[in-house]
């Protein structure tokens, strides 16, 4: 997709004429920018909004800058925008430090790996660096606050209306519209392990058109469970002939690759009933879903993150000469600003430069210095803008080798292993990372290895707890994919390796109730609703998982997860 930057002049030409006289420097314009892709303009003014390109009350842009192409799919982009909502809020808008241009810069950094031109992002500071600019700052702030109130308190300066971007869930499963028999058969083949519905319509069929909204609603309702298809036989006659369609609307349903039902008529109730019945047949509820599991199911399933910031001055001292590197200094400044003023006031540093530094650091620095570098990454990853950037980095060429380096150390220092585990936990600060952690061997393999070699560290309680936290994050993410998409996110082999290590840790834990609870929560979510015919269930039988967990009741009688997992989860129909 092509990415463009629309640049507007809010001064309408007056800045060029007045800036030299009042500020002592020449300013081309007072910039407002927006990012344009696929015919949609994305902007920040009292929240993240969308508009038709160039169709706001600002009129046409003064210029359009071609920034490049992004290979990221739209659902990933929507997830990233969703993660920015907590940062680019109505209340957080600030003319000088957190404005439309900061949003455009962050968004383009994610899309393309580079921000917008610096002459735009640097303009507010350029003005404030002049005596006249500093003198006018209070009056300008009063004007901005007045404009915010004028626009209904939405926090924006410009009062730009628009729609919020759609979420990933809203766009994930729209109605599919094949244009050939071959494409239709391909869609049915993709759905042969679940179910599919074909809605045969025609351009002249008014009853058909009345059903379109209901069909769209069903597509969203049964997302990841069924494939909903629409075919216009007036445009694609050969498809109608292939399936012997004589009237519209006609519906066909398929269950596990076989035709299940066929009917005609424009009754929305019949359509909804038949589709929901089909989905229930394709996805019968797992026995675990009928169990009462209060300790497990009511646990807080938000990712465990390690966000504590150590004294940065001490961390800098421990870094030695590495702290003088411009990329490291930029990250330190970003973290400090974020800690003091909040995420909304902290603009992203040069992430490409920091990535280059990280990729070369392990070959140049001793482990005791690498501990400080990994810890710096840990702190920075709490920000979803930064973790989102690394989530979509090609081949995960920065984070994966860094974790591999830790795994490859023969005698890895305690401090380095601990911050590596915590750093991996903080990858989950972005909704974009779980899909990569679950399904990308480049990233999954070093993370699982890091967990399995850390779970049984009998010398360091904190390492075991951090390993349990990382296991929990992965298990919950996989469980969510299981429930929402009816598939396994984490490969079977990795599930088996993780479950075996957790079971061994549960059996060996004798002292720490905190560590045991972490092991049990991770194990419980890994097992919950697991496929009965999968490799994980074979492992649970061979390792006598039920007895291993139940034995902990003697040492930890106050932990309800012990009986809940052993008696209910493992004892009711899993194997």
Coordinates of C-alpha atoms in Angstrom, one line a residue:
X1 CA 0.0 0.0 0.0
X2 CA 1.2 3.5 -0.9
X3 CA 1.7 5.8 2.1
X4 CA 1.3 9.5 1.6
X5 CA 1.7 12.5 3.9
X6 CA -0.8 15.3 3.4
X7 CA 0.7 18.6 4.6
X8 CA -1.6 21.5 5.3
X9 CA -0.8 25.2 6.1
X10 CA -2.9 26.3 9.0
X11 CA -1.7 29.9 8.6
X12 CA -2.8 30.0 4.9
X13 CA 0.4 31.6 3.8
X14 CA 0.7 34.2 6.6
X15 CA 3.5 32.4 8.4
X16 CA 6.0 33.1 5.6
X17 CA 5.2 36.8 5.6
X18 CA 5.2 37.4 9.4
X19 CA 7.7 34.9 10.8
X20 CA 10.9 36.8 9.9
X21 CA 9.6 40.0 11.3
X22 CA 8.4 38.7 14.6
X23 CA 10.6 35.6 15.2
X24 CA 13.8 36.5 13.5
X25 CA 13.6 33.3 11.4
X26 CA 11.8 32.3 8.2
X27 CA 9.0 29.8 8.6
X28 CA 7.3 28.3 5.6
X29 CA 4.0 27.4 7.2
X30 CA 2.2 26.3 10.4
X31 CA 1.9 22.6 9.6
X32 CA -0.9 20.1 10.1
X33 CA -0.3 16.6 8.7
X34 CA -2.3 13.5 8.1
X35 CA -1.3 10.0 6.8
X36 CA -3.2 8.8 3.7
X37 CA -3.6 5.1 2.6
X38 CA -6.1 3.3 0.5
X39 CA -8.2 6.4 0.1
X40 CA -8.5 7.1 3.8
X41 CA -6.9 10.1 5.7
X42 CA -5.7 9.2 9.2
X43 CA -5.3 12.2 11.6
X44 CA -5.1 13.3 15.2
X45 CA -7.2 16.1 16.5
X46 CA -9.1 15.4 19.7
X47 CA -8.6 11.7 19.2
X48 CA -7.6 9.5 16.2
X49 CA -10.0 10.0 13.3
X50 CA -10.4 9.2 9.6
X51 CA -11.7 11.3 6.7
X52 CA -11.8 11.3 3.0
X53 CA -8.4 12.6 1.7
X54 CA -8.5 16.4 1.5
X55 CA -12.1 16.6 2.4
X56 CA -12.0 18.2 5.8
X57 CA -12.8 21.9 6.3
X58 CA -9.0 22.6 5.9
X59 CA -9.4 22.1 2.2
X60 CA -6.7 20.8 -0.1
X61 CA -3.2 20.2 1.3
X62 CA -0.4 22.5 0.4
X63 CA 1.6 19.5 -0.7
X64 CA 1.4 15.7 -0.8
X65 CA 4.6 13.8 0.1
X66 CA 5.1 10.3 -1.2
X67 CA 6.6 8.4 1.8
X68 CA 6.8 4.9 0.4
X69 CA 5.0 1.6 0.5
X70 CA 4.1 -0.6 3.5
X71 CA 3.7 -4.3 3.2
X72 CA 1.8 -4.6 6.5
X73 CA -1.7 -6.1 6.2
X74 CA -4.6 -3.8 7.1
X75 CA -5.7 -5.8 10.2
X76 CA -2.2 -5.4 11.7
X77 CA -2.4 -1.6 11.0
X78 CA -5.8 -1.4 12.6
X79 CA -4.5 -3.2 15.7
X80 CA -1.6 -0.7 15.9
X81 CA -3.9 2.3 15.7
X82 CA -6.0 0.7 18.4
X83 CA -3.0 0.5 20.7
X84 CA -2.3 4.2 20.1
X85 CA -5.7 5.2 21.5
X86 CA -4.4 5.3 25.1
X87 CA -1.7 7.7 24.0
X88 CA -3.4 9.9 21.4
X89 CA -6.5 10.8 23.5
X90 CA -8.6 13.9 23.4
X91 CA -7.2 15.1 26.7
X92 CA -3.6 14.6 25.7
X93 CA -3.6 16.9 22.7
X94 CA -0.9 19.6 23.1
X95 CA 0.1 22.0 20.4
X96 CA 3.8 22.0 21.2
X97 CA 4.6 18.4 22.2
X98 CA 1.7 16.0 21.3
X99 CA 0.0 17.1 18.1
X100 CA -1.1 15.9 14.7
X101 CA 2.5 15.8 13.4
X102 CA 3.7 13.7 16.3
X103 CA 0.9 11.2 15.5
X104 CA 1.9 11.2 11.8
X105 CA 5.5 10.6 12.8
X106 CA 4.7 7.7 15.1
X107 CA 2.3 6.1 12.6
X108 CA 4.8 6.4 9.7
X109 CA 7.6 5.0 11.8
X110 CA 5.5 1.9 12.3
X111 CA 4.4 1.6 8.7
X112 CA 7.7 2.4 7.0
X113 CA 10.4 2.3 9.6
X114 CA 11.0 6.0 9.2
X115 CA 9.2 9.1 10.3
X116 CA 8.0 12.3 8.6
X117 CA 10.3 15.1 7.5
X118 CA 12.1 16.7 10.5
X119 CA 11.3 20.3 9.4
X120 CA 7.7 19.5 10.3
X121 CA 8.3 17.7 13.6
X122 CA 10.9 20.3 14.8
X123 CA 8.8 23.4 14.1
X124 CA 7.3 23.8 17.6
X125 CA 10.7 23.7 19.2
X126 CA 12.1 26.0 16.5
X127 CA 9.5 28.6 17.5
X128 CA 10.0 28.2 21.2
X129 CA 13.8 28.6 20.8
X130 CA 13.1 32.2 19.8
X131 CA 12.6 35.0 22.4
X132 CA 9.4 36.1 20.8
X133 CA 8.1 32.5 20.7
X134 CA 8.7 31.9 24.4
X135 CA 7.0 35.2 25.2
X136 CA 3.9 34.3 23.2
X137 CA 3.7 30.7 24.4
X138 CA 1.2 31.5 27.3
X139 CA -1.1 33.5 25.1
X140 CA -1.0 30.7 22.4
X141 CA -1.8 28.1 25.1
X142 CA -4.8 30.1 26.2
X143 CA -6.0 30.4 22.6
X144 CA -5.6 26.6 22.1
X145 CA -7.7 25.9 25.3
X146 CA -10.3 28.3 24.0
X147 CA -10.4 26.4 20.7
X148 CA -10.8 23.1 22.6
X149 CA -13.8 24.4 24.5
X150 CA -15.2 25.8 21.2
X151 CA -15.1 22.3 19.7
X152 CA -17.0 20.7 22.4
X153 CA -14.2 19.8 24.7
X154 CA -12.9 17.1 22.4
X155 CA -9.4 18.1 23.0
X156 CA -8.6 19.0 19.4
X157 CA -7.4 22.4 18.1
X158 CA -8.9 22.2 14.6
X159 CA -12.4 20.7 15.3
X160 CA -11.9 18.1 12.5
X161 CA -14.8 15.7 12.4
X162 CA -14.5 12.1 11.2
X163 CA -14.9 8.5 12.1
X164 CA -12.7 6.5 14.3
X165 CA -10.7 3.8 12.4
X166 CA -12.3 0.4 12.4
X167 CA -10.9 -2.2 14.8
X168 CA -9.4 -5.4 13.7
X169 CA -12.5 -7.3 14.9
X170 CA -14.7 -5.1 12.7
X171 CA -12.7 -5.8 9.5
X172 CA -11.3 -9.3 10.3
X173 CA -14.1 -11.3 8.6
X174 CA -16.1 -9.5 6.0
X175 CA -18.3 -11.3 3.5
X176 CA -16.1 -12.9 0.8
X177 CA -17.0 -12.2 -2.8
X178 CA -15.4 -14.6 -5.3
X179 CA -15.5 -13.9 -9.0
X180 CA -14.8 -17.3 -10.5
X181 CA -15.7 -21.0 -9.8
X182 CA -12.0 -21.6 -9.0
X183 CA -11.9 -18.9 -6.4
X184 CA -15.2 -20.0 -4.8
X185 CA -13.9 -23.6 -4.6
X186 CA -10.7 -22.3 -3.0
X187 CA -12.8 -20.6 -0.3
X188 CA -14.8 -23.8 0.4
X189 CA -11.5 -25.8 0.6
X190 CA -10.2 -23.3 3.2
X191 CA -13.4 -23.9 5.2
X192 CA -13.4 -27.7 5.0
X193 CA -12.5 -28.1 8.7
X194 CA -15.2 -25.7 9.7
X195 CA -18.2 -24.5 7.8
X196 CA -19.3 -22.1 5.0
X197 CA -22.4 -20.3 3.7
X198 CA -23.0 -19.1 0.2
X199 CA -25.5 -16.4 -0.5
X200 CA -26.5 -16.4 -4.2
X201 CA -27.8 -13.0 -5.2
X202 CA -28.4 -10.9 -8.3
X203 CA -28.2 -7.2 -9.1
X204 CA -32.0 -7.0 -9.8
X205 CA -33.1 -8.9 -6.7
X206 CA -34.6 -6.4 -4.2
X207 CA -35.4 -9.1 -1.5
X208 CA -31.7 -10.0 -1.7
X209 CA -30.6 -6.5 -1.0
X210 CA -32.8 -6.3 2.1
X211 CA -30.8 -9.2 3.5
X212 CA -27.4 -7.7 3.0
X213 CA -27.2 -5.9 6.4
X214 CA -28.2 -9.1 8.2
X215 CA -25.6 -11.1 6.3
X216 CA -22.9 -8.6 7.2
X217 CA -23.9 -8.8 10.9
X218 CA -23.7 -12.6 10.8
X219 CA -20.2 -12.4 9.2
X220 CA -19.0 -10.3 12.1
X221 CA -20.8 -12.5 14.7
X222 CA -19.3 -15.8 13.5
X223 CA -15.9 -14.4 12.7
X224 CA -13.2 -17.2 12.7
X225 CA -15.9 -19.9 12.9
X226 CA -17.5 -19.7 9.5
X227 CA -16.8 -18.4 6.0
X228 CA -19.6 -16.3 4.6
X229 CA -19.6 -15.9 0.9
X230 CA -21.8 -13.9 -1.5
X231 CA -22.0 -14.5 -5.3
X232 CA -23.8 -12.3 -7.7
X233 CA -25.0 -14.8 -10.4
X234 CA -26.0 -12.0 -12.7
X235 CA -22.4 -11.0 -13.0
X236 CA -20.8 -14.5 -12.6
X237 CA -23.3 -16.7 -14.5
X238 CA -20.9 -19.7 -14.6
X239 CA -21.0 -20.0 -10.8
X240 CA -24.8 -20.1 -10.7
X241 CA -24.8 -22.7 -13.4
X242 CA -22.2 -24.8 -11.5
X243 CA -24.4 -24.9 -8.4
X244 CA -27.7 -25.1 -10.2
X245 CA -29.1 -21.9 -8.9
X246 CA -32.6 -21.2 -10.3
X247 CA -33.7 -18.3 -8.1
X248 CA -32.4 -15.6 -5.8
X249 CA -31.9 -15.3 -2.9
X250 CA -30.7 -18.9 -2.5
X251 CA -28.4 -20.1 0.3
X252 CA -26.2 -23.2 0.6
X253 CA -24.4 -24.3 3.7
X254 CA -21.3 -26.6 3.9
X255 CA -20.2 -28.5 7.0
X256 CA -16.7 -29.9 7.1
X257 CA -16.5 -29.7 3.3
X258 CA -19.9 -31.3 2.5
X259 CA -23.1 -29.6 1.4
X260 CA -25.3 -29.5 4.5
X261 CA -28.4 -27.5 3.5
X262 CA -30.0 -25.5 0.8
X263 CA -33.0 -23.1 0.8
X264 CA -34.5 -20.1 -0.9
X265 CA -36.3 -17.1 0.3
X266 CA -35.7 -13.7 2.0
X267 CA -36.6 -14.6 5.6
X268 CA -33.9 -13.0 7.8
X269 CA -35.0 -15.1 10.8
X270 CA -34.5 -18.4 8.9
X271 CA -31.1 -17.2 7.6
X272 CA -29.9 -16.3 11.1
X273 CA -31.2 -19.5 12.7
X274 CA -29.7 -21.8 10.0
X275 CA -26.3 -20.1 10.1
X276 CA -26.1 -20.2 13.9
X277 CA -27.2 -23.9 13.9
X278 CA -24.5 -24.6 11.3
X279 CA -21.8 -22.9 13.5
X280 CA -22.9 -24.9 16.6
X281 CA -22.6 -28.1 14.5
X282 CA -19.1 -27.2 13.3
X283 CA -17.9 -26.1 16.7
X284 CA -19.5 -28.1 19.5
X285 CA -18.6 -26.7 22.9
X286 CA -15.5 -28.2 24.6
X287 CA -16.3 -30.1 27.9
X288 CA -14.1 -27.6 29.7
X289 CA -16.5 -24.8 28.9
X290 CA -19.2 -26.3 31.2
X291 CA -16.9 -26.5 34.2
X292 CA -16.9 -24.1 37.1
X293 CA -13.3 -22.9 37.3
X294 CA -13.4 -19.7 39.4
X295 CA -9.8 -19.5 40.4
X296 CA -8.6 -20.0 36.8
X297 CA -11.2 -18.3 34.8
X298 CA -11.6 -15.3 37.1
X299 CA -7.9 -14.6 37.2
X300 CA -6.6 -11.4 35.7
X301 CA -5.6 -12.4 32.1
X302 CA -3.9 -9.1 31.2
X303 CA -0.3 -9.7 30.2
X304 CA 2.2 -9.6 33.0
X305 CA 4.5 -6.6 32.3
X306 CA 7.6 -5.4 34.0
X307 CA 7.4 -1.7 33.8
X308 CA 9.5 -0.5 36.8
X309 CA 12.1 2.0 35.8
X310 CA 15.4 1.8 37.8
X311 CA 17.4 5.0 38.6
X312 CA 18.5 5.9 35.1
X313 CA 21.6 7.7 36.3
X314 CA 22.8 4.4 37.9
X315 CA 21.9 2.4 34.8
X316 CA 23.8 4.9 32.7
X317 CA 26.9 4.6 34.9
X318 CA 26.8 0.8 34.6
X319 CA 26.7 1.0 30.8
X320 CA 30.1 2.7 30.7
X321 CA 31.0 4.0 27.3
X322 CA 27.9 2.5 25.7
X323 CA 25.8 5.3 27.3
X324 CA 27.6 7.8 25.0
X325 CA 26.2 6.2 21.8
X326 CA 23.6 8.5 20.2
X327 CA 21.1 5.7 19.8
X328 CA 21.3 4.7 23.5
X329 CA 21.2 8.4 24.6
X330 CA 18.0 8.8 22.5
X331 CA 16.3 5.9 24.2
X332 CA 17.4 7.1 27.7
X333 CA 15.9 10.5 26.9
X334 CA 12.7 9.0 25.7
X335 CA 12.3 6.8 28.8
X336 CA 13.1 9.7 31.1
X337 CA 10.6 12.1 29.4
X338 CA 8.0 9.4 29.4
X339 CA 8.5 8.7 33.1
X340 CA 8.3 12.4 34.1
X341 CA 5.7 13.7 31.7
X342 CA 3.8 10.6 30.5
X343 CA 3.6 8.8 27.2
X344 CA 1.7 11.6 25.5
X345 CA 4.7 13.9 25.9
X346 CA 7.4 11.5 24.9
X347 CA 8.1 11.4 21.1
X348 CA 9.7 8.3 19.7
X349 CA 13.5 8.3 19.3
X350 CA 15.5 7.0 16.3
X351 CA 14.4 3.4 16.5
X352 CA 16.3 2.3 13.5
X353 CA 19.6 3.5 15.0
X354 CA 18.8 1.8 18.3
X355 CA 18.1 -1.4 16.5
X356 CA 21.4 -1.3 14.7
X357 CA 23.1 -0.8 18.1
X358 CA 21.2 -3.7 19.7
X359 CA 22.1 -6.0 16.8
X360 CA 25.8 -5.4 17.2
X361 CA 26.0 -5.0 21.0
X362 CA 26.2 -8.7 21.9
X363 CA 29.4 -9.2 19.8
X364 CA 31.1 -6.1 21.4
X365 CA 30.0 -6.0 25.0
X366 CA 30.6 -8.3 27.9
X367 CA 27.5 -9.9 29.6
X368 CA 27.6 -7.6 32.6
X369 CA 27.2 -4.6 30.2
X370 CA 24.7 -6.4 28.0
X371 CA 22.5 -6.7 31.1
X372 CA 22.1 -2.9 31.1
X373 CA 21.3 -2.8 27.4
X374 CA 18.7 -5.5 27.6
X375 CA 17.2 -3.7 30.6
X376 CA 17.0 -0.5 28.7
X377 CA 15.1 -2.4 26.0
X378 CA 12.8 -3.9 28.6
X379 CA 11.8 -0.4 29.9
X380 CA 11.3 1.0 26.4
X381 CA 9.1 -1.9 25.3
X382 CA 6.4 -0.9 27.8
X383 CA 5.4 1.7 25.3
X384 CA 3.1 0.1 22.7
X385 CA 4.4 2.3 19.9
X386 CA 7.9 0.9 20.4
X387 CA 6.8 -2.7 20.9
X388 CA 4.5 -2.4 17.9
X389 CA 7.5 -1.2 15.8
X390 CA 9.6 -4.3 16.8
X391 CA 6.6 -6.6 16.4
X392 CA 6.5 -5.9 12.7
X393 CA 10.3 -5.8 12.1
X394 CA 11.2 -8.1 9.3
X395 CA 12.4 -11.6 10.5
X396 CA 12.5 -10.1 14.1
X397 CA 16.1 -9.4 13.3
X398 CA 16.7 -7.4 16.5
X399 CA 14.8 -9.1 19.3
X400 CA 15.2 -12.8 18.3
X401 CA 19.0 -12.8 18.1
X402 CA 19.2 -10.9 21.4
X403 CA 17.2 -13.7 23.1
X404 CA 19.3 -16.3 21.3
X405 CA 22.4 -14.7 22.6
X406 CA 21.2 -15.0 26.2
X407 CA 20.2 -18.7 25.6
X408 CA 23.7 -19.3 24.1
X409 CA 25.7 -18.1 27.1
X410 CA 27.1 -21.1 28.9
X411 CA 27.0 -19.4 32.3
X412 CA 24.4 -16.7 31.8
X413 CA 24.6 -14.2 34.7
X414 CA 21.5 -14.1 36.9
X415 CA 20.8 -10.5 36.2
X416 CA 20.9 -10.9 32.4
X417 CA 18.6 -13.9 32.4
X418 CA 16.1 -12.1 34.6
X419 CA 15.9 -9.0 32.5
X420 CA 15.7 -11.1 29.3
X421 CA 12.7 -12.9 30.7
X422 CA 11.1 -9.6 31.7
X423 CA 11.9 -8.1 28.3
X424 CA 10.1 -11.0 26.6
X425 CA 7.1 -10.4 28.9
X426 CA 7.0 -6.7 27.8
X427 CA 6.7 -7.7 24.2
X428 CA 3.0 -8.3 25.1
X429 CA 2.5 -4.6 25.7
X430 CA 1.5 -4.5 22.0
X431 CA -1.5 -6.4 20.7
X432 CA 0.6 -7.1 17.6
X433 CA 3.3 -9.2 19.2
X434 CA 1.3 -12.3 20.4
X435 CA 0.5 -13.5 16.9
X436 CA 4.3 -13.5 16.1
X437 CA 5.3 -15.1 19.4
X438 CA 2.8 -17.9 18.9
X439 CA 3.3 -18.6 15.2
X440 CA 6.9 -17.5 14.2
X441 CA 9.6 -20.0 14.8
X442 CA 12.2 -17.3 14.6
X443 CA 10.8 -15.8 17.7
X444 CA 8.9 -18.7 19.3
X445 CA 12.0 -21.0 19.5
X446 CA 14.3 -18.7 21.6
X447 CA 11.4 -17.6 23.9
X448 CA 10.4 -21.2 24.7
X449 CA 14.0 -22.1 25.2
X450 CA 14.5 -19.2 27.5
X451 CA 11.4 -20.3 29.6
X452 CA 12.3 -24.0 29.8
X453 CA 15.9 -23.3 30.9
X454 CA 14.7 -20.8 33.5
X455 CA 11.7 -22.5 35.1
X456 CA 13.8 -24.9 37.2
X457 CA 16.3 -22.3 38.4
X458 CA 16.4 -23.4 42.1
X459 CA 18.8 -20.7 43.1
X460 CA 16.8 -17.7 42.0
X461 CA 13.2 -17.3 42.9
X462 CA 12.8 -14.2 40.8
X463 CA 13.9 -16.0 37.7
X464 CA 11.3 -18.8 38.2
X465 CA 8.6 -16.2 38.8
X466 CA 9.5 -14.3 35.6
X467 CA 9.6 -17.5 33.6
X468 CA 6.1 -18.3 35.0
X469 CA 4.9 -14.9 34.0
X470 CA 6.2 -15.3 30.4
X471 CA 4.6 -18.8 30.2
X472 CA 1.3 -17.3 31.4
X473 CA 1.4 -14.5 28.8
X474 CA 1.9 -17.1 26.1
X475 CA -0.6 -19.6 27.4
X476 CA -3.3 -16.9 27.7
X477 CA -2.6 -15.7 24.2
X478 CA -2.9 -19.2 22.9
X479 CA -6.1 -19.8 24.9
X480 CA -7.6 -16.7 23.4
X481 CA -6.8 -17.8 19.9
X482 CA -8.4 -21.2 20.7
X483 CA -11.6 -19.7 22.0
X484 CA -12.0 -16.9 19.4
X485 CA -10.6 -18.4 16.3
X486 CA -10.9 -22.1 17.0
X487 CA -7.4 -23.0 16.1
X488 CA -4.1 -23.5 17.9
X489 CA -1.8 -20.5 17.8
X490 CA 1.2 -22.1 19.4
X491 CA 2.6 -25.1 17.5
X492 CA 2.0 -28.5 19.1
X493 CA 5.7 -29.2 19.7
X494 CA 6.1 -25.9 21.6
X495 CA 2.9 -26.6 23.7
X496 CA 4.3 -30.0 24.6
X497 CA 7.7 -28.6 25.6
X498 CA 6.2 -25.7 27.6
X499 CA 3.7 -28.0 29.4
X500 CA 6.4 -30.6 30.2
X501 CA 8.6 -27.9 31.8
X502 CA 5.7 -26.4 33.7
X503 CA 4.7 -29.8 35.1
X504 CA 8.2 -30.5 36.1
X505 CA 8.3 -27.1 37.8
X506 CA 5.0 -27.7 39.6
X507 CA 6.3 -31.0 40.9
X508 CA 9.6 -29.5 42.1
X509 CA 8.3 -26.4 43.7
X510 CA 8.4 -26.7 47.5
X511 CA 8.8 -23.2 48.9
X512 CA 7.3 -20.4 46.9
X513 CA 3.5 -20.1 46.8
X514 CA 3.9 -17.2 44.3
X515 CA 6.0 -19.3 41.9
X516 CA 3.6 -22.3 42.2
X517 CA 0.6 -20.1 41.4
X518 CA 2.3 -18.7 38.4
X519 CA 3.2 -22.2 37.2
X520 CA -0.4 -23.4 37.7
X521 CA -2.0 -20.4 36.0
X522 CA 0.2 -20.9 32.9
X523 CA -0.3 -24.6 32.9
X524 CA -4.1 -24.2 33.4
X525 CA -4.5 -21.9 30.4
X526 CA -2.3 -24.1 28.3
X527 CA -4.6 -27.0 29.0
X528 CA -8.0 -25.3 29.0
X529 CA -10.0 -26.4 26.0
X530 CA -7.0 -28.2 24.5
X531 CA -7.9 -30.6 21.5
X532 CA -8.5 -34.1 22.8
X533 CA -6.7 -35.6 19.9
X534 CA -3.6 -33.4 20.2
X535 CA 0.0 -34.1 21.2
X536 CA -0.6 -32.1 24.4
X537 CA -3.2 -34.5 25.7
X538 CA -0.9 -37.4 25.0
X539 CA 1.8 -35.8 27.0
X540 CA -0.5 -35.2 30.0
X541 CA -1.4 -38.9 30.0
X542 CA 2.2 -40.1 29.8
X543 CA 3.4 -37.7 32.5
X544 CA 0.4 -38.4 34.8
X545 CA -0.2 -34.7 35.0
X546 CA -3.3 -35.1 37.3
X547 CA -1.3 -36.8 40.1
X548 CA 1.6 -34.4 39.7
X549 CA -0.6 -31.4 40.3
X550 CA -2.8 -33.0 43.0
X551 CA 0.3 -33.9 45.1
X552 CA 0.9 -30.2 45.7
X553 CA -2.2 -30.0 47.8
X554 CA -0.3 -31.2 50.9
X555 CA 2.4 -28.5 50.7
X556 CA 0.1 -25.7 49.5
X557 CA -3.3 -26.4 51.0
X558 CA -4.5 -22.8 50.5
X559 CA -3.9 -22.7 46.8
X560 CA -7.3 -23.4 45.1
X561 CA -5.8 -23.9 41.7
X562 CA -4.3 -27.2 42.8
X563 CA -7.7 -29.0 43.2
X564 CA -9.3 -27.0 40.4
X565 CA -6.8 -28.0 37.8
X566 CA -6.2 -31.6 39.0
X567 CA -9.8 -32.6 39.8
X568 CA -11.8 -30.4 37.4
X569 CA -9.6 -29.5 34.4
X570 CA -7.6 -32.8 34.1
X571 CA -10.3 -35.0 35.5
X572 CA -13.2 -34.2 33.2
X573 CA -13.0 -35.4 29.7
X574 CA -9.7 -34.1 28.5
X575 CA -8.2 -37.6 28.1

